[in-house]
Coordinates of C-alpha atoms in Angstrom, one line a residue:
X554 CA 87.4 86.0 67.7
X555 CA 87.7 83.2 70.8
X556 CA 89.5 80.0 70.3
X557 CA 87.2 77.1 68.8
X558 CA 88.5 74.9 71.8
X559 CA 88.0 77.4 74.4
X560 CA 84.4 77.9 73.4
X561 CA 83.4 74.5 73.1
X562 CA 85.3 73.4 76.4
X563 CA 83.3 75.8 77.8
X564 CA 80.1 75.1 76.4
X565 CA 80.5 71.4 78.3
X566 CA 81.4 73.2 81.7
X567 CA 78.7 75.8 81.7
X568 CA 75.8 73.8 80.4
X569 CA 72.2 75.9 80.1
X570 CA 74.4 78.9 81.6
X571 CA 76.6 78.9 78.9
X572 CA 75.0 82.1 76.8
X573 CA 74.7 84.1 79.8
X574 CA 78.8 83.4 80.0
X575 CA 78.8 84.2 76.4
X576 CA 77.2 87.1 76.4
X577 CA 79.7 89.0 78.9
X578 CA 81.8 89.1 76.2
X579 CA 79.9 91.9 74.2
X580 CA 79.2 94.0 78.0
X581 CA 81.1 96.7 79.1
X582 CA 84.1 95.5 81.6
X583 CA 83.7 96.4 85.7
X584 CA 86.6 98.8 86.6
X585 CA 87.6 99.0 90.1
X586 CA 89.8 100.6 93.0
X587 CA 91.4 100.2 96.4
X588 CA 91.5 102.5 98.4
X589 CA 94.8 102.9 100.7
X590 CA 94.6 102.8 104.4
X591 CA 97.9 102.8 104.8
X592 CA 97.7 106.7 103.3
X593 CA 97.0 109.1 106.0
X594 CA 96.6 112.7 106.2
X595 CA 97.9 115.5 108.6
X596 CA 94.3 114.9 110.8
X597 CA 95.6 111.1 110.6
X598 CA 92.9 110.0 108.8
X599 CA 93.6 107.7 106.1
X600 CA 92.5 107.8 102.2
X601 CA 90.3 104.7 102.5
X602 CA 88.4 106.8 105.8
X603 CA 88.5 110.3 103.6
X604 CA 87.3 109.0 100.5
X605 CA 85.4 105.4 101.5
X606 CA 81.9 104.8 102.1
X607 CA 79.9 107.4 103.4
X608 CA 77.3 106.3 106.6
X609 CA 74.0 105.6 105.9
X610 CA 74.8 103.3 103.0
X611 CA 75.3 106.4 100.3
X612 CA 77.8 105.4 97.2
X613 CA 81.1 106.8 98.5
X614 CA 82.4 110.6 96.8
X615 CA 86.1 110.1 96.3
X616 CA 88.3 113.1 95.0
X617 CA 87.4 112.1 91.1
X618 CA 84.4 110.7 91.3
X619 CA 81.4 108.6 92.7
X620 CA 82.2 105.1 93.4
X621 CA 80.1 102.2 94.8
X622 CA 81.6 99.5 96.8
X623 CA 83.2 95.8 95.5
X624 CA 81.4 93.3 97.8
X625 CA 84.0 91.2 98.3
X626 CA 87.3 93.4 98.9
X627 CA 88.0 95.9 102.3
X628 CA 88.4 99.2 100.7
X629 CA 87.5 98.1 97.2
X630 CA 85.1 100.1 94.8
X631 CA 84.2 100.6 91.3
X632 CA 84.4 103.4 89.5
X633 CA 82.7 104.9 86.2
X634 CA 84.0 103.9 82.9
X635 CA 83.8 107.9 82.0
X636 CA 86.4 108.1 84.8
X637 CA 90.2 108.3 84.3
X638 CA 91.6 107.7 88.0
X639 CA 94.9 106.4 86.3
X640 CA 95.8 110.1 84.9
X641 CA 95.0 111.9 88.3
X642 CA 97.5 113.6 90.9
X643 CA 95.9 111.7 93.4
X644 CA 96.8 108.5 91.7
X645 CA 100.4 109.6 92.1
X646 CA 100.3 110.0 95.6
X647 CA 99.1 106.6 95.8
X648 CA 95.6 107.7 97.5
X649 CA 94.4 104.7 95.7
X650 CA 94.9 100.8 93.5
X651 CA 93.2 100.6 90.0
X652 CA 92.9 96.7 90.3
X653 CA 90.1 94.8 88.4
X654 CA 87.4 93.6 91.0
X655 CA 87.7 89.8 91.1
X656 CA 91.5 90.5 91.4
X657 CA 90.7 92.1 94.6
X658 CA 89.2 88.4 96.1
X659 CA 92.4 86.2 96.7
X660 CA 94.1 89.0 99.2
X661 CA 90.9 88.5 101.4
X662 CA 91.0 84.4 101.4
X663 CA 94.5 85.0 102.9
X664 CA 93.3 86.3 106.3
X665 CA 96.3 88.8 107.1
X666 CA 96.8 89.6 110.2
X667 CA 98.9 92.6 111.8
X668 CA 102.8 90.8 112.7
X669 CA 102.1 88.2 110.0
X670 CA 105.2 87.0 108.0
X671 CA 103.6 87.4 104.4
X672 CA 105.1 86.1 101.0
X673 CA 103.3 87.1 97.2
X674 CA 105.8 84.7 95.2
X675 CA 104.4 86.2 91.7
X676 CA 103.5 89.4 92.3
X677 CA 103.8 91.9 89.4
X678 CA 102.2 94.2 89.4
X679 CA 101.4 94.8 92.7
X680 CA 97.7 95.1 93.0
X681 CA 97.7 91.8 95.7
X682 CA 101.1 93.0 97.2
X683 CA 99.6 96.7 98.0
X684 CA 96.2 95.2 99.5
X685 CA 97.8 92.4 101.5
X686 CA 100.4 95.3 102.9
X687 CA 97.3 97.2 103.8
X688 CA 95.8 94.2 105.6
X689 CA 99.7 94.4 107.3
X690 CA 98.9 98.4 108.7
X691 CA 102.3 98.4 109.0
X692 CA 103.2 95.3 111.2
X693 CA 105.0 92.4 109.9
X694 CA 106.9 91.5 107.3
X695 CA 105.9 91.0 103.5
X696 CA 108.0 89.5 100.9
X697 CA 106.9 90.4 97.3
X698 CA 108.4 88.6 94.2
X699 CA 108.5 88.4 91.0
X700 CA 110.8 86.3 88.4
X701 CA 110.9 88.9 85.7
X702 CA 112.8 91.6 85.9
X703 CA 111.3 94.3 84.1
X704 CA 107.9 93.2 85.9
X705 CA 109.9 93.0 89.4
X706 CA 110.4 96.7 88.7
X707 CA 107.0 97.5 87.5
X708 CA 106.2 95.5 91.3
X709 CA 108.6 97.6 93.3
X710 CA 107.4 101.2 92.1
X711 CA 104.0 100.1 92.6
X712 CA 105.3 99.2 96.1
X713 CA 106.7 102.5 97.0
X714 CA 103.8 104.8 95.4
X715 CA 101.5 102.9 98.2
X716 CA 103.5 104.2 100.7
X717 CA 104.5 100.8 102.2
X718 CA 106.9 100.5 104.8
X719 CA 107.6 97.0 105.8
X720 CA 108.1 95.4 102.4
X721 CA 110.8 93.5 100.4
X722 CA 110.9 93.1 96.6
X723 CA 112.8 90.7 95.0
X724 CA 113.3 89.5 91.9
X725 CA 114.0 85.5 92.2
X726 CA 112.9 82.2 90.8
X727 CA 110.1 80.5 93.5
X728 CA 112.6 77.8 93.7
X729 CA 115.8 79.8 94.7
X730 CA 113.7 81.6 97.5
X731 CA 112.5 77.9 98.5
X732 CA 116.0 77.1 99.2
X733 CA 116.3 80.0 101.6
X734 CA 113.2 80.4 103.3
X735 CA 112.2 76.8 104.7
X736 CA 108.5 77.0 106.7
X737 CA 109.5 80.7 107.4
X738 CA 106.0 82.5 106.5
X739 CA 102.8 82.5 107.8
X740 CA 100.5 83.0 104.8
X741 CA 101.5 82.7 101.2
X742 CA 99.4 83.9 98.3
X743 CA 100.3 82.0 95.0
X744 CA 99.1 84.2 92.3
X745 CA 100.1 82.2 89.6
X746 CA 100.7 82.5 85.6
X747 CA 98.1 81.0 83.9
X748 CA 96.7 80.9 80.5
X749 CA 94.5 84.2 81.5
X750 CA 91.4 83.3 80.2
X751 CA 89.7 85.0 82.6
X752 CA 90.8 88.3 81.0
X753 CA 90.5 87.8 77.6
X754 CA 87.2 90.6 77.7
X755 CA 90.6 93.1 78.9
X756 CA 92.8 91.5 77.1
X757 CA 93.0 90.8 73.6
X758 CA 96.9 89.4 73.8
X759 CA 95.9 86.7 76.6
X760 CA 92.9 85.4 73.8
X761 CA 95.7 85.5 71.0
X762 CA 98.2 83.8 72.4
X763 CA 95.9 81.0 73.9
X764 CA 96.0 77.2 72.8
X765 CA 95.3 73.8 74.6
X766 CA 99.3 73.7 74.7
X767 CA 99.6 76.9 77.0
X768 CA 96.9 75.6 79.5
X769 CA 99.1 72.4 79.7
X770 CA 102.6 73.8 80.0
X771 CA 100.6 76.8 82.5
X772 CA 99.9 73.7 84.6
X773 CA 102.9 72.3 84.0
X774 CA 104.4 75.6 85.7
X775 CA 101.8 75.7 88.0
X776 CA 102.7 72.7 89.7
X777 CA 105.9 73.8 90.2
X778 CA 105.5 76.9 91.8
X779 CA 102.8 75.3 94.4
X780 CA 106.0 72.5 95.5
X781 CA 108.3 75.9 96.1
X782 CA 105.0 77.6 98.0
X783 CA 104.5 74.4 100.4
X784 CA 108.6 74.4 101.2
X785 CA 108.0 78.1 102.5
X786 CA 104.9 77.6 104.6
X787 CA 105.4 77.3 108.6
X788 CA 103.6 74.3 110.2
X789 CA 99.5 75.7 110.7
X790 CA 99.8 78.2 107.7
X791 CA 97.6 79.4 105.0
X792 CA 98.5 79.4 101.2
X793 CA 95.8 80.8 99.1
X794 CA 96.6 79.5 95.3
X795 CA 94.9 81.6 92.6
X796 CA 94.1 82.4 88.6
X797 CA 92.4 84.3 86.2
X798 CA 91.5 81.5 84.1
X799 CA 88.8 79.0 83.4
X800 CA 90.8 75.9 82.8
X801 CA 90.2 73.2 85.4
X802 CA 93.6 71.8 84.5
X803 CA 94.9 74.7 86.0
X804 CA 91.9 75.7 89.0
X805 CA 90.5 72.6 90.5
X806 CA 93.2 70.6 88.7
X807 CA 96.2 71.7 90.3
X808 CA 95.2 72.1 93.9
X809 CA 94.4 68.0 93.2
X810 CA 97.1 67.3 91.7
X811 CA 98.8 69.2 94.8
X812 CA 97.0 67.5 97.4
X813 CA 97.5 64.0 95.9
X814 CA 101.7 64.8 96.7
X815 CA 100.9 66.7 99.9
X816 CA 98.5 65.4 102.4
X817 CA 99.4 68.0 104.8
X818 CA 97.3 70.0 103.5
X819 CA 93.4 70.6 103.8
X820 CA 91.4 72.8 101.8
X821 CA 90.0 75.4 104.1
X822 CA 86.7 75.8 102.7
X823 CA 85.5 79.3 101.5
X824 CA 82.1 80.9 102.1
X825 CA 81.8 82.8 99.3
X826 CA 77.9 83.8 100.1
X827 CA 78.8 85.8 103.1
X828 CA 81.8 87.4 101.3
X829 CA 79.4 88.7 98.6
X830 CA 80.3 86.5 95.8
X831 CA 76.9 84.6 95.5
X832 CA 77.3 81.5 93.8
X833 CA 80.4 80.9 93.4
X834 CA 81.1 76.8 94.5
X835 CA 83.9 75.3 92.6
X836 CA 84.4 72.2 90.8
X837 CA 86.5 71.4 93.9
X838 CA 84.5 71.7 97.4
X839 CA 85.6 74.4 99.2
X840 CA 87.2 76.3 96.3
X841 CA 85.8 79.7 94.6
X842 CA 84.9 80.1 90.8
X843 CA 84.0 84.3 89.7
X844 CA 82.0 83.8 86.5
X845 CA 81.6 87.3 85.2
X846 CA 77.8 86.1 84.2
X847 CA 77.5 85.7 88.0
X848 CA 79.6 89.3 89.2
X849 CA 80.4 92.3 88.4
X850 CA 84.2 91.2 87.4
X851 CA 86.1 89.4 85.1
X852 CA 86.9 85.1 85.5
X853 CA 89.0 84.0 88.4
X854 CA 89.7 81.0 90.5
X855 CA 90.6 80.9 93.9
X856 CA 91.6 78.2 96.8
X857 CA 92.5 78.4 100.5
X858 CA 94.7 75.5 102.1
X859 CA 95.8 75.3 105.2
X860 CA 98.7 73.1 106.3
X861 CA 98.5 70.7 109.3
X862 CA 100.4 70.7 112.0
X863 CA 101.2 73.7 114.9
X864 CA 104.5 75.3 116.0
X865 CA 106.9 74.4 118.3
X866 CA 107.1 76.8 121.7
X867 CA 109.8 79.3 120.5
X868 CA 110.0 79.1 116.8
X869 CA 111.3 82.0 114.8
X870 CA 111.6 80.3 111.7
X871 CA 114.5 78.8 109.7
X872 CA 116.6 81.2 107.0
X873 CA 119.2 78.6 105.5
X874 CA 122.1 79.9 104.1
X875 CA 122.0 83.4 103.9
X876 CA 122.6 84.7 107.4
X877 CA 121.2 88.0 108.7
X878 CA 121.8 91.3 107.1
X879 CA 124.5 93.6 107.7
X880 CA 123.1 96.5 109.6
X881 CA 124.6 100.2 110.2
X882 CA 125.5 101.6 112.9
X883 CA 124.0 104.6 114.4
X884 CA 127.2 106.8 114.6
X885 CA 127.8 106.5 110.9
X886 CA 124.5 108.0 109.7
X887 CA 124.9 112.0 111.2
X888 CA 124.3 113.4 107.9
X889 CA 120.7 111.4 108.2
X890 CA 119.8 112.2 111.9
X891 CA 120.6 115.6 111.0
X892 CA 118.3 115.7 108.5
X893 CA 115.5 114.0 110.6
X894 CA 116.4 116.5 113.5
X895 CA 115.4 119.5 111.0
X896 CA 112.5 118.1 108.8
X897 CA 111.0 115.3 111.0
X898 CA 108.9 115.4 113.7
X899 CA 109.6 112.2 116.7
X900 CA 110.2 109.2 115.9
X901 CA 109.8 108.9 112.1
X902 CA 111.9 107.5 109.7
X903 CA 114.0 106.0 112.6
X904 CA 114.9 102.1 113.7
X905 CA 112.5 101.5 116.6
X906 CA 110.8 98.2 117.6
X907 CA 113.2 96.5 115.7
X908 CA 113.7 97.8 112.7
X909 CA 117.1 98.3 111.4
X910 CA 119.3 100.1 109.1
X911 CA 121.1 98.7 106.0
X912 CA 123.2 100.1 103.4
X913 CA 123.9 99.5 99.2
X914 CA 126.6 102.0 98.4
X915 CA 125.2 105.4 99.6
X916 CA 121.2 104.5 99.6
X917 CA 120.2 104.0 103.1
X918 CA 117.0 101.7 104.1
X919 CA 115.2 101.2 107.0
X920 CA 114.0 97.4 107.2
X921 CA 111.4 95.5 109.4
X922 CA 112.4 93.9 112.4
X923 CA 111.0 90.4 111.2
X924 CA 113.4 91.0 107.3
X925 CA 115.7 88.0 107.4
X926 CA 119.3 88.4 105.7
X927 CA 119.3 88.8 101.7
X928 CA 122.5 88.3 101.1
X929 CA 123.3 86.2 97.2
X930 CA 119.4 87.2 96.9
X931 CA 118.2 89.7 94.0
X932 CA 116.5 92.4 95.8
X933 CA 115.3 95.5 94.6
X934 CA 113.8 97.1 97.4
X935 CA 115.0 95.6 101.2
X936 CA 112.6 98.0 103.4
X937 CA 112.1 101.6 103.1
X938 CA 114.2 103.8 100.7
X939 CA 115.0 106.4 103.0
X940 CA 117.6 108.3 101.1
X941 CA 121.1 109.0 99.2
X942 CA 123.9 109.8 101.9
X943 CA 125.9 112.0 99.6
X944 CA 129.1 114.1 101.3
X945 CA 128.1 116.1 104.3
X946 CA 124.4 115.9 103.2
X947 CA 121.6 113.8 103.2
X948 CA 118.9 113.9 100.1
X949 CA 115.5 111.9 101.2
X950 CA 114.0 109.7 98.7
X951 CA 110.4 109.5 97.0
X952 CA 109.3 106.9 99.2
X953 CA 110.1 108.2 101.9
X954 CA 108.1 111.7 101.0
X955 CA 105.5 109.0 100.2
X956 CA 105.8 106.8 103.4
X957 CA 104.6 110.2 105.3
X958 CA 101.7 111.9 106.5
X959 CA 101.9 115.7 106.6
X960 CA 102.1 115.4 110.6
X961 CA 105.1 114.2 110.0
X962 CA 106.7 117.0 108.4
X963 CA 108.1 119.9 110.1
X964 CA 107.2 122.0 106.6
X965 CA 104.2 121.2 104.2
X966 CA 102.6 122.6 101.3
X967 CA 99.3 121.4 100.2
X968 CA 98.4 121.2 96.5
X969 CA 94.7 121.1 95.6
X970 CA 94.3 117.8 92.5
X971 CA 92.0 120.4 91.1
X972 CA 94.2 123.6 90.4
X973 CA 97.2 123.8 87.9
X974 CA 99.7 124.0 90.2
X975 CA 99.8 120.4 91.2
X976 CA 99.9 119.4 87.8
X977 CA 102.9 121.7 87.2
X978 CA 104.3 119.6 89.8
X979 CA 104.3 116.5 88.6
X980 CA 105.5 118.0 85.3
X981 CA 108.8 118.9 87.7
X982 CA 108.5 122.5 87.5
X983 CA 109.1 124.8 90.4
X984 CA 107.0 127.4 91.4
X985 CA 106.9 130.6 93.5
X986 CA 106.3 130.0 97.4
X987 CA 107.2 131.9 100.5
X988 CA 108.4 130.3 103.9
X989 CA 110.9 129.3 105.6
X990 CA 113.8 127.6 103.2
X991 CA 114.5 124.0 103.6
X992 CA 112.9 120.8 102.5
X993 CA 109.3 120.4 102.1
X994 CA 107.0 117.7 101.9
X995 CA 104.5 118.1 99.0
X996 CA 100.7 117.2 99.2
X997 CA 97.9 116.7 97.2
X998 CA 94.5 117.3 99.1
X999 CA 96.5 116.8 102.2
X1000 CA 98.3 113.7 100.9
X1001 CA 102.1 113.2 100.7
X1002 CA 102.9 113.1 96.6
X1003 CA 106.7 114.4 96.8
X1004 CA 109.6 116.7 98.1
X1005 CA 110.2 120.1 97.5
X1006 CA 113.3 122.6 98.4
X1007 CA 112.7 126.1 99.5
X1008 CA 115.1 128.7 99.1
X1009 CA 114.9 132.5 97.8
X1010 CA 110.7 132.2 97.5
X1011 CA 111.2 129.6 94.3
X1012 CA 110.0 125.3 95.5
X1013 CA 112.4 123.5 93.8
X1014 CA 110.7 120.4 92.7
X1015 CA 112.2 117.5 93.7
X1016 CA 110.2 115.2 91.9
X1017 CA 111.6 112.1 90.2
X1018 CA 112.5 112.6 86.8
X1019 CA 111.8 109.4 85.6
X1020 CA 107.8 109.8 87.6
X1021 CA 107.1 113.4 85.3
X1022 CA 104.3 113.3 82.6
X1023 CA 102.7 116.3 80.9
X1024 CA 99.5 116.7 81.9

């Protein structure tokens, strides 16, 4: 069922290796996960610690399963195809990513550091957004967008179920945030659309919809997006471009085609032995090619390119045109402080080290000390969702139960994944408990998945509505 063309384009690239490449196509696909270490616990250990790989070099026991590690990605591991990780309470709490293995290598070409100024221009879902927060632990500022809306909203649950703190998600064209964010980040990952060929073994609506037009116009596209990408990019930056397809109009192609109108840039060459990818040499020197003859993962191309150049003594960036943000003040956020005062233990949940407080009608965020303004921008997430400031009261929001370790909770209670009660929580129904009444935040395995309200020995759930499935 591939595309004549495909099949013989590919038969001149591949050569001898050309049946092994064919034969993938009738094997089993790899399945992987990330797991978060963003995620902690009330003993402050993290999911990725918990659940990761055990000493000694034993496969890793996670709370589903028995996993074995991805070579390539921090945290990454494959599970068993018997395995359903997707329909598991833990998987709500955001314990871990489901993300396809080779999908897991861009993220690492980046080289994230804590305090970095991060953008992922097409983001959706969220699988590079989530690892490259990780990579963040906490510090810094990431940007994640995504030009279609109903992806951009896909992107921005995905963002809160991870428990991520210092993100914004917005849902722009490359080339309208271009005009606002001139050399303002430090590293920008390029995920772009491409004619997935890559994933046609997951995907049998990428192999459909495929024709030597698509590639072209993909490129077309392509091109675009990388001029918006190199606008963003501080003087000394890294921009890691990426697919998921075999076209070398698209791969090799484009970073030419890029370099030829930017000789700024350099290719920062990848050593793709030492991250565990074997051989995995591009067409272009210094870029990455994951053949799924060659790994355990589907296709994907990957380049690293550094821009010349190093940064003036002082520099904070330039953000033209929309100012800074509007920030609340303290002494109009009681209902909120009183609610922290009874539920929260120190400092959490509050502006320190820069952060700040913003409002959109009566949702109240908490942003990252390094978010620029967003004003004429469309965001759907600027910062933490801390809560709804509703008359004399304050009602805390999912991300923030998920933003939380139990240690930071004045009153827990612990589900076990195993045991029917946390599924009857995520179908929304209370239950009996005894304690003292207020809000409390919900765990699974001694994970934050929700809140709960406590009053005449009956948990109110709290769960979203629009998060309940019947399990």
């Amino acid at each position: 069922m591939l595309p004549q063309a495909f099949l013989d384009r590919m038969n001149r690239m591949l050569g001898e290796e050309y049946g092994a490449f064919l034969d993938t196509f009738g094997e089993e696909r790899y399945q992987a996960l990330r797991l978060n270490s963003l995620k902690r616990n009330v003993e402050g250990k993290s999911a990725a610690e918990v659940y990761g790989l055990c000493s000694g070099g034993q496969e890793a026991q996670t709370c589903f399963a028995r996993l074995s590690p991805v070579p390539w990605a921090e945290n990454g591991y494959y599970y068993d195809s018997t395995d359903q990780p997707g329909k598991h309470p833990c998987h709500e709490a955001g314990i871990y990513y489901i993300q396809e293995p080779s999908a897991m290598a861009p993220a690492e070409l980046l080289g994230v550091q804590p305090g970095d100024r991060v953008l992922d221009l097409c983001a959706a879902p969220g699988g590079k957004s989530t690892q490259l927060a990780a990579k963040l632990k906490g510090e810094g500022f990431l940007l994640c967008n995504e030009i279609h809306p109903t992806r951009a909203k896909i992107l921005s649950e995905n963002v809160e179920r991870m428990g991520i703190q210092n993100a914004c998600v917005t849902n722009e064209s490359p080339a309208r945030l271009a005009e606002n964010f001139s050399g303002f980040f430090d590293k920008i990952l390029v995920d772009a659309p491409c004619s997935g060929e890559g994933m046609f073994r997951k995907n049998e609506a990428a192999c459909e919809e495929w024709s030597p037009e698509n590639v072209r116009l993909c490129a077309e596209r392509q091109d675009e997006i990388l001029e918006c990408a190199a606008k963003m990019l501080r003087p000394g930056g890294r921009l890691v471009y990426s697919t998921c397809t075999f076209a070398e109009e698209e791969d090799e192609g484009s970073i030419r085609r890029f370099l030829e109108r930017h000789p700024e840039f350099k290719v920062a060459a990848v050593d793709g032995a030492a991250m565990g990818l074997g051989d995995c040499e591009g067409n272009l020197a210094g870029t990455v090619r994951l053949w799924p003859h060659k790994i355990k993962g589907e296709g994907h191309f990957a380049a690293a390119l550094v821009k010349e150049g190093e940064l003036p003594e002082g520099w904070h960036g330039s953000v033209a045109g929309i100012g800074t943000e509007k920030t609340v003040p303290e002494k109009e956020l009681g209902e909120y402080f009183s609610f922290c005062r009874e539920n929260l233990k120190g400092t959490v949940g509050q502006a320190v080290d820069g952060a700040q407080y913003i409002r959109f009608g009566d949702n109240l965020y908490l942003a990252p000390k390094d978010m620029p303004g967003l004003k004429g921008l469309k965001v759907l997430r600027p910062g933490l969702h801390l809560g709804e400031i509703k008359k004399n009261r304050f009602e805390p929001s999912h991300a923030l139960a998920l933003a939380l370790s139990p240690g930071d909770a004045v009153h827990v209670w612990n589900l076990k994944s195993g045991e029917a009660a946390a599924a009857t929580y995520l179908n929304g129904q209370t239950f009996p408990a005894e304690g003292e009444k207020g809000w409390y935040l919900i765990c699974v395995d001694g994970f934050s998945l929700g809140w709960g309200k406590l009053a005449g020995g009956i948990m109110k759930n709290h769960y979203p509505k629009g998060l309940r499935v019947n399990r």
